[in-house]
Amino acid sequence: MPGAPPASTQPSMPEGTAKAVRGSLPHPPVFEDKAEEREYLKFRLAQAFRHLGYDEGVAGHITMRDNIRPDCFWVNPMGKHFSLVQPEDLLLVDHDGKILDESGPFRMLNTAAFMIHSQIHKARPDVMCAAHSHSVYGRAFSALGKELDIITQDSCAFYKDHAVYTSFGGVVLDEEEGKHIAEVLGNKKAAILQNHGILVATGSIEATVHFYVALEKSCHVQLLADAAAAGTGRTTAKIDEKDAKYTYGVIGTEVAGWFSALPHFQTLEHRESSRFKFSSTVKVSAMPA
């Protein structure tokens, strides 16, 4: 099975995003050594857990397709708080659910994580990273069983690029339910899982982190706006199709998502005083510390 585009590939800049930037965008580090690239991606994935939060007890998971074995993915061990996840804790799992030798010592796999994410990674070779959790506002909005209204500039990132899975069948413990979620997601980057929460799947860890946060906040904003509108006897003002499409081309692309996530990781690295130590052979773009 073909893997996702390598994380070391420099993303091309869509025209809309290019217009929003004065100067050139940085790009992901370029690795010659696949083993070092794997260690970097594991470091980044562990950072994603510690930054995102949003876990609810043992629920919530982020997966990353392995760059060496693209038919496998890395995932958090069940029962470890997001804020404590380190690279050495991660589990390497194949698409049959086998926990492989490269995995961390606490080898408990969340069945729902496997059933959902294995089907997404199988169906979408372009997906490097997928995230699903029971974040509060995504969960609340999912109870409405509807798509987002495009009512703010930020929600334009999901214009015609998110789906709604309306067949809640309880905790996802079987393969068929995972397949159905992957089918509804299709080629989109996000899904609202009715009565469940939200899910984001993109070509990089960074884009997945950014768009997950953006979707959670868009759900929050719409809940507030709808409540305010109902309280004043008004309806929310929708962004027209032309403007929504244009804005999506600026902020809704993979490159925009990857770049927009960098401040998330900068703040985490500043707070933890910990950054990945690249070898001298890795080409890294200059970014603000």
mmCIF file of C-alpha atoms in Angstrom, residues 12-274:
data_model
loop_
_atom_site.group_PDB
_atom_site.id
_atom_site.type_symbol
_atom_site.label_atom_id
_atom_site.label_comp_id
_atom_site.label_asym_id
_atom_site.label_seq_id
_atom_site.Cartn_x
_atom_site.Cartn_y
_atom_site.Cartn_z
ATOM 1 C CA SER A 12 3.830 23.978 -2.463
ATOM 2 C CA MET A 13 2.107 27.229 -1.570
ATOM 3 C CA PRO A 14 -1.418 27.656 -2.981
ATOM 4 C CA GLU A 15 -2.071 30.974 -4.681
ATOM 5 C CA GLY A 16 -4.449 32.189 -1.967
ATOM 6 C CA THR A 17 -1.991 31.424 0.824
ATOM 7 C CA ALA A 18 0.846 33.015 -1.139
ATOM 8 C CA LYS A 19 -1.085 36.285 -1.365
ATOM 9 C CA ALA A 20 -1.428 36.338 2.438
ATOM 10 C CA VAL A 21 2.322 36.131 3.040
ATOM 11 C CA ARG A 22 5.024 38.723 2.448
ATOM 12 C CA GLY A 23 8.164 36.666 2.007
ATOM 13 C CA SER A 24 8.583 32.904 1.809
ATOM 14 C CA LEU A 25 7.036 30.318 4.084
ATOM 15 C CA PRO A 26 9.303 27.962 6.031
ATOM 16 C CA HIS A 27 9.029 24.275 5.236
ATOM 17 C CA PRO A 28 9.216 20.994 7.145
ATOM 18 C CA PRO A 29 12.716 19.674 7.923
ATOM 19 C CA VAL A 30 14.270 17.626 5.128
ATOM 20 C CA PHE A 31 15.847 14.366 6.289
ATOM 21 C CA GLU A 32 18.367 12.099 4.610
ATOM 22 C CA ASP A 33 18.064 9.477 7.350
ATOM 23 C CA LYS A 34 14.615 7.834 7.636
ATOM 24 C CA ALA A 35 15.377 6.654 11.172
ATOM 25 C CA GLU A 36 16.071 10.220 12.296
ATOM 26 C CA GLU A 37 12.920 11.381 10.526
ATOM 27 C CA ARG A 38 10.938 8.755 12.455
ATOM 28 C CA GLU A 39 12.362 9.990 15.754
ATOM 29 C CA TYR A 40 11.467 13.565 14.849
ATOM 30 C CA LEU A 41 7.909 12.614 13.904
ATOM 31 C CA LYS A 42 7.476 10.690 17.161
ATOM 32 C CA PHE A 43 8.792 13.736 19.041
ATOM 33 C CA ARG A 44 6.298 15.949 17.192
ATOM 34 C CA LEU A 45 3.405 13.558 17.794
ATOM 35 C CA ALA A 46 4.135 13.445 21.529
ATOM 36 C CA GLN A 47 4.228 17.253 21.510
ATOM 37 C CA ALA A 48 0.817 17.263 19.818
ATOM 38 C CA PHE A 49 -0.691 15.304 22.706
ATOM 39 C CA ARG A 50 0.863 17.530 25.343
ATOM 40 C CA HIS A 51 -0.297 20.698 23.594
ATOM 41 C CA LEU A 52 -3.785 19.638 22.545
ATOM 42 C CA GLY A 53 -5.132 18.224 25.767
ATOM 43 C CA TYR A 54 -8.822 17.409 25.168
ATOM 44 C CA ASP A 55 -8.593 13.912 26.592
ATOM 45 C CA GLU A 56 -11.604 12.645 28.527
ATOM 46 C CA GLY A 57 -10.495 9.890 30.860
ATOM 47 C CA VAL A 58 -9.044 7.220 28.569
ATOM 48 C CA ALA A 59 -10.839 8.560 25.454
ATOM 49 C CA GLY A 60 -9.040 10.472 22.712
ATOM 50 C CA HIS A 61 -6.314 9.532 20.282
ATOM 51 C CA ILE A 62 -3.984 10.928 17.644
ATOM 52 C CA THR A 63 -2.282 8.655 15.136
ATOM 53 C CA MET A 64 0.665 9.199 12.807
ATOM 54 C CA ARG A 65 1.466 7.032 9.797
ATOM 55 C CA ASP A 66 4.960 5.578 10.126
ATOM 56 C CA ASN A 67 7.397 6.994 7.575
ATOM 57 C CA ILE A 68 9.327 3.706 7.309
ATOM 58 C CA ARG A 69 6.416 1.266 7.391
ATOM 59 C CA PRO A 70 3.460 3.177 5.887
ATOM 60 C CA ASP A 71 1.082 0.281 6.600
ATOM 61 C CA CYS A 72 1.582 0.980 10.335
ATOM 62 C CA PHE A 73 0.844 3.929 12.579
ATOM 63 C CA TRP A 74 1.906 5.341 15.943
ATOM 64 C CA VAL A 75 -0.696 6.002 18.638
ATOM 65 C CA ASN A 76 -0.859 6.875 22.341
ATOM 66 C CA PRO A 77 -1.136 4.029 24.844
ATOM 67 C CA MET A 78 -4.577 3.794 26.404
ATOM 68 C CA GLY A 79 -4.718 5.149 29.936
ATOM 69 C CA LYS A 80 -1.851 7.673 29.786
ATOM 70 C CA HIS A 81 -2.854 11.312 30.164
ATOM 71 C CA PHE A 82 -2.187 13.432 27.077
ATOM 72 C CA SER A 83 -0.063 15.846 29.104
ATOM 73 C CA LEU A 84 2.359 13.043 30.022
ATOM 74 C CA VAL A 85 2.890 11.411 26.620
ATOM 75 C CA GLN A 86 6.529 11.190 25.513
ATOM 76 C CA PRO A 87 7.965 9.705 22.269
ATOM 77 C CA GLU A 88 9.096 6.546 24.046
ATOM 78 C CA ASP A 89 5.508 5.878 25.212
ATOM 79 C CA LEU A 90 4.009 5.635 21.722
ATOM 80 C CA LEU A 91 2.747 2.353 20.269
ATOM 81 C CA LEU A 92 3.503 1.200 16.728
ATOM 82 C CA VAL A 93 0.489 -0.728 15.412
ATOM 83 C CA ASP A 94 -0.095 -2.462 12.081
ATOM 84 C CA HIS A 95 -3.409 -2.409 10.238
ATOM 85 C CA ASP A 96 -4.376 -5.750 11.800
ATOM 86 C CA GLY A 97 -4.088 -4.271 15.298
ATOM 87 C CA LYS A 98 -0.837 -5.989 16.242
ATOM 88 C CA ILE A 99 1.315 -3.970 18.646
ATOM 89 C CA LEU A 100 4.847 -4.120 17.253
ATOM 90 C CA ASP A 101 8.213 -4.481 19.000
ATOM 91 C CA GLU A 102 9.190 -0.832 18.486
ATOM 92 C CA SER A 103 6.365 0.188 20.835
ATOM 93 C CA GLY A 104 6.716 1.684 24.290
ATOM 94 C CA PRO A 105 6.495 -0.398 27.467
ATOM 95 C CA PHE A 106 2.829 0.244 28.347
ATOM 96 C CA ARG A 107 1.162 -1.796 25.606
ATOM 97 C CA MET A 108 -2.542 -1.177 25.963
ATOM 98 C CA LEU A 109 -4.287 -0.177 22.711
ATOM 99 C CA ASN A 110 -7.603 1.671 22.666
ATOM 100 C CA THR A 111 -9.881 -0.503 20.490
ATOM 101 C CA ALA A 112 -11.880 2.500 19.290
ATOM 102 C CA ALA A 113 -8.649 4.254 18.277
ATOM 103 C CA PHE A 114 -7.642 1.249 16.206
ATOM 104 C CA MET A 115 -11.049 0.739 14.601
ATOM 105 C CA ILE A 116 -11.410 4.374 13.541
ATOM 106 C CA HIS A 117 -7.853 5.283 12.636
ATOM 107 C CA SER A 118 -6.851 2.059 10.874
ATOM 108 C CA GLN A 119 -9.748 2.503 8.452
ATOM 109 C CA ILE A 120 -8.898 6.156 7.807
ATOM 110 C CA HIS A 121 -5.227 5.362 7.177
ATOM 111 C CA LYS A 122 -6.201 2.474 4.878
ATOM 112 C CA ALA A 123 -8.669 4.564 2.890
ATOM 113 C CA ARG A 124 -6.565 7.741 2.722
ATOM 114 C CA PRO A 125 -2.905 7.274 1.717
ATOM 115 C CA ASP A 126 -2.591 11.070 1.833
ATOM 116 C CA VAL A 127 -3.327 11.183 5.568
ATOM 117 C CA MET A 128 -0.226 11.328 7.752
ATOM 118 C CA CYS A 129 -2.018 12.209 10.984
ATOM 119 C CA ALA A 130 -5.564 11.851 12.326
ATOM 120 C CA ALA A 131 -6.954 13.153 15.614
ATOM 121 C CA HIS A 132 -10.191 12.393 17.415
ATOM 122 C CA SER A 133 -11.186 13.392 20.911
ATOM 123 C CA HIS A 134 -14.167 14.265 23.044
ATOM 124 C CA SER A 135 -13.431 17.987 23.317
ATOM 125 C CA VAL A 136 -16.234 19.911 25.015
ATOM 126 C CA TYR A 137 -17.499 22.216 22.273
ATOM 127 C CA GLY A 138 -17.045 19.683 19.464
ATOM 128 C CA ARG A 139 -19.019 17.227 21.563
ATOM 129 C CA ALA A 140 -21.778 19.756 22.258
ATOM 130 C CA PHE A 141 -22.024 20.798 18.613
ATOM 131 C CA SER A 142 -22.027 17.166 17.453
ATOM 132 C CA ALA A 143 -25.346 16.688 19.270
ATOM 133 C CA LEU A 144 -26.963 18.920 16.626
ATOM 134 C CA GLY A 145 -26.101 16.466 13.836
ATOM 135 C CA LYS A 146 -25.327 19.219 11.322
ATOM 136 C CA GLU A 147 -22.468 20.848 9.458
ATOM 137 C CA LEU A 148 -20.904 24.080 10.607
ATOM 138 C CA ASP A 149 -22.459 27.265 9.312
ATOM 139 C CA ILE A 150 -19.824 29.410 7.627
ATOM 140 C CA ILE A 151 -20.270 32.461 9.843
ATOM 141 C CA THR A 152 -16.695 33.598 10.564
ATOM 142 C CA GLN A 153 -13.433 33.956 8.687
ATOM 143 C CA ASP A 154 -12.014 31.043 10.692
ATOM 144 C CA SER A 155 -14.885 28.679 9.929
ATOM 145 C CA CYS A 156 -14.144 29.228 6.219
ATOM 146 C CA ALA A 157 -11.246 26.791 6.709
ATOM 147 C CA PHE A 158 -13.927 24.071 6.710
ATOM 148 C CA TYR A 159 -15.964 25.362 3.772
ATOM 149 C CA LYS A 160 -17.024 22.240 1.820
ATOM 150 C CA ASP A 161 -14.209 20.401 3.614
ATOM 151 C CA HIS A 162 -15.980 18.677 6.479
ATOM 152 C CA ALA A 163 -18.629 15.990 6.773
ATOM 153 C CA VAL A 164 -21.176 14.830 9.347
ATOM 154 C CA TYR A 165 -21.381 11.194 10.413
ATOM 155 C CA THR A 166 -24.963 10.762 11.608
ATOM 156 C CA SER A 167 -25.036 7.077 12.545
ATOM 157 C CA PHE A 168 -23.896 6.991 16.143
ATOM 158 C CA GLY A 169 -23.722 3.352 17.167
ATOM 159 C CA GLY A 170 -22.088 3.563 20.571
ATOM 160 C CA VAL A 171 -18.388 3.136 21.306
ATOM 161 C CA VAL A 172 -16.605 2.174 18.068
ATOM 162 C CA LEU A 173 -15.533 -1.398 18.785
ATOM 163 C CA ASP A 174 -15.953 -3.033 15.380
ATOM 164 C CA GLU A 175 -14.325 -2.651 11.991
ATOM 165 C CA GLU A 176 -17.519 -1.874 10.081
ATOM 166 C CA GLU A 177 -18.219 1.241 12.146
ATOM 167 C CA GLY A 178 -14.675 2.457 11.450
ATOM 168 C CA LYS A 179 -15.170 1.833 7.728
ATOM 169 C CA HIS A 180 -18.416 3.817 7.744
ATOM 170 C CA ILE A 181 -16.723 6.780 9.418
ATOM 171 C CA ALA A 182 -13.897 6.676 6.848
ATOM 172 C CA GLU A 183 -16.440 6.519 4.015
ATOM 173 C CA VAL A 184 -18.331 9.561 5.303
ATOM 174 C CA LEU A 185 -15.082 11.477 5.799
ATOM 175 C CA GLY A 186 -14.245 10.772 2.137
ATOM 176 C CA ASN A 187 -11.537 13.132 0.898
ATOM 177 C CA LYS A 188 -12.354 15.858 3.417
ATOM 178 C CA LYS A 189 -10.107 16.915 6.290
ATOM 179 C CA ALA A 190 -12.677 16.880 9.090
ATOM 180 C CA ALA A 191 -15.811 15.169 10.313
ATOM 181 C CA ILE A 192 -18.350 15.901 13.008
ATOM 182 C CA LEU A 193 -19.328 12.574 14.578
ATOM 183 C CA GLN A 194 -22.916 12.978 15.764
ATOM 184 C CA ASN A 195 -23.346 12.507 19.534
ATOM 185 C CA HIS A 196 -19.635 11.759 19.767
ATOM 186 C CA GLY A 197 -17.136 14.516 18.941
ATOM 187 C CA ILE A 198 -14.940 15.732 16.105
ATOM 188 C CA LEU A 199 -12.228 14.226 13.933
ATOM 189 C CA VAL A 200 -9.517 15.786 11.754
ATOM 190 C CA ALA A 201 -7.222 13.981 9.290
ATOM 191 C CA THR A 202 -4.529 15.724 7.204
ATOM 192 C CA GLY A 203 -1.134 15.263 5.604
ATOM 193 C CA SER A 204 0.921 16.439 8.588
ATOM 194 C CA ILE A 205 0.897 16.414 12.376
ATOM 195 C CA GLU A 206 0.989 20.211 12.375
ATOM 196 C CA ALA A 207 -1.995 20.695 10.073
ATOM 197 C CA THR A 208 -4.018 18.169 12.053
ATOM 198 C CA VAL A 209 -3.262 19.982 15.324
ATOM 199 C CA HIS A 210 -4.149 23.385 13.893
ATOM 200 C CA PHE A 211 -7.365 22.298 12.213
ATOM 201 C CA TYR A 212 -8.481 20.297 15.242
ATOM 202 C CA VAL A 213 -8.115 23.383 17.444
ATOM 203 C CA ALA A 214 -9.771 25.522 14.747
ATOM 204 C CA LEU A 215 -12.723 23.140 14.412
ATOM 205 C CA GLU A 216 -13.211 22.951 18.183
ATOM 206 C CA LYS A 217 -13.193 26.760 18.376
ATOM 207 C CA SER A 218 -15.546 27.087 15.390
ATOM 208 C CA CYS A 219 -18.002 24.765 17.146
ATOM 209 C CA HIS A 220 -17.702 26.931 20.279
ATOM 210 C CA VAL A 221 -18.257 30.157 18.336
ATOM 211 C CA GLN A 222 -21.319 28.796 16.532
ATOM 212 C CA LEU A 223 -22.882 27.584 19.766
ATOM 213 C CA LEU A 224 -22.412 31.088 21.218
ATOM 214 C CA ALA A 225 -23.613 32.845 18.063
ATOM 215 C CA ASP A 226 -26.703 30.628 17.698
ATOM 216 C CA ALA A 227 -27.612 31.167 21.348
ATOM 217 C CA ALA A 228 -27.185 34.936 21.024
ATOM 218 C CA ALA A 229 -29.223 34.987 17.815
ATOM 219 C CA ALA A 230 -32.039 33.010 19.403
ATOM 220 C CA GLY A 231 -32.023 35.323 22.414
ATOM 221 C CA THR A 232 -32.398 38.430 20.266
ATOM 222 C CA GLY A 233 -34.778 37.029 17.680
ATOM 223 C CA ARG A 234 -32.199 37.199 14.926
ATOM 224 C CA THR A 235 -30.309 34.735 12.742
ATOM 225 C CA THR A 236 -26.564 34.601 12.213
ATOM 226 C CA ALA A 237 -25.138 36.265 9.112
ATOM 227 C CA LYS A 238 -23.686 33.667 6.726
ATOM 228 C CA ILE A 239 -20.629 34.305 4.557
ATOM 229 C CA ASP A 240 -21.514 34.066 0.878
ATOM 230 C CA GLU A 241 -20.184 31.252 -1.303
ATOM 231 C CA LYS A 242 -17.702 33.384 -3.250
ATOM 232 C CA ASP A 243 -16.078 34.889 -0.158
ATOM 233 C CA ALA A 244 -16.099 31.571 1.716
ATOM 234 C CA LYS A 245 -14.356 29.822 -1.184
ATOM 235 C CA TYR A 246 -11.757 32.579 -1.497
ATOM 236 C CA THR A 247 -11.053 32.574 2.235
ATOM 237 C CA TYR A 248 -10.788 28.783 2.276
ATOM 238 C CA GLY A 249 -8.055 29.085 -0.360
ATOM 239 C CA VAL A 250 -6.062 31.273 2.036
ATOM 240 C CA ILE A 251 -6.572 29.555 5.408
ATOM 241 C CA GLY A 252 -7.993 26.107 4.657
ATOM 242 C CA THR A 253 -5.148 24.485 2.734
ATOM 243 C CA GLU A 254 -2.687 21.899 4.038
ATOM 244 C CA VAL A 255 0.158 24.422 3.836
ATOM 245 C CA ALA A 256 -1.836 27.036 5.730
ATOM 246 C CA GLY A 257 -2.656 24.467 8.393
ATOM 247 C CA TRP A 258 0.963 23.336 8.732
ATOM 248 C CA PHE A 259 2.238 26.904 9.040
ATOM 249 C CA SER A 260 -0.562 28.036 11.367
ATOM 250 C CA ALA A 261 0.330 25.262 13.827
ATOM 251 C CA LEU A 262 3.923 26.378 14.313
ATOM 252 C CA PRO A 263 3.112 28.910 17.074
ATOM 253 C CA HIS A 264 1.414 26.088 19.008
ATOM 254 C CA PHE A 265 4.665 24.126 19.013
ATOM 255 C CA GLN A 266 6.794 27.223 19.669
ATOM 256 C CA THR A 267 4.889 27.979 22.873
ATOM 257 C CA LEU A 268 5.147 24.364 24.019
ATOM 258 C CA GLU A 269 8.897 24.273 23.361
ATOM 259 C CA HIS A 270 9.354 27.552 25.223
ATOM 260 C CA ARG A 271 7.344 26.302 28.192
ATOM 261 C CA GLU A 272 9.122 22.947 28.339
ATOM 262 C CA SER A 273 12.581 24.197 27.280
ATOM 263 C CA SER A 274 12.801 21.186 24.996
#
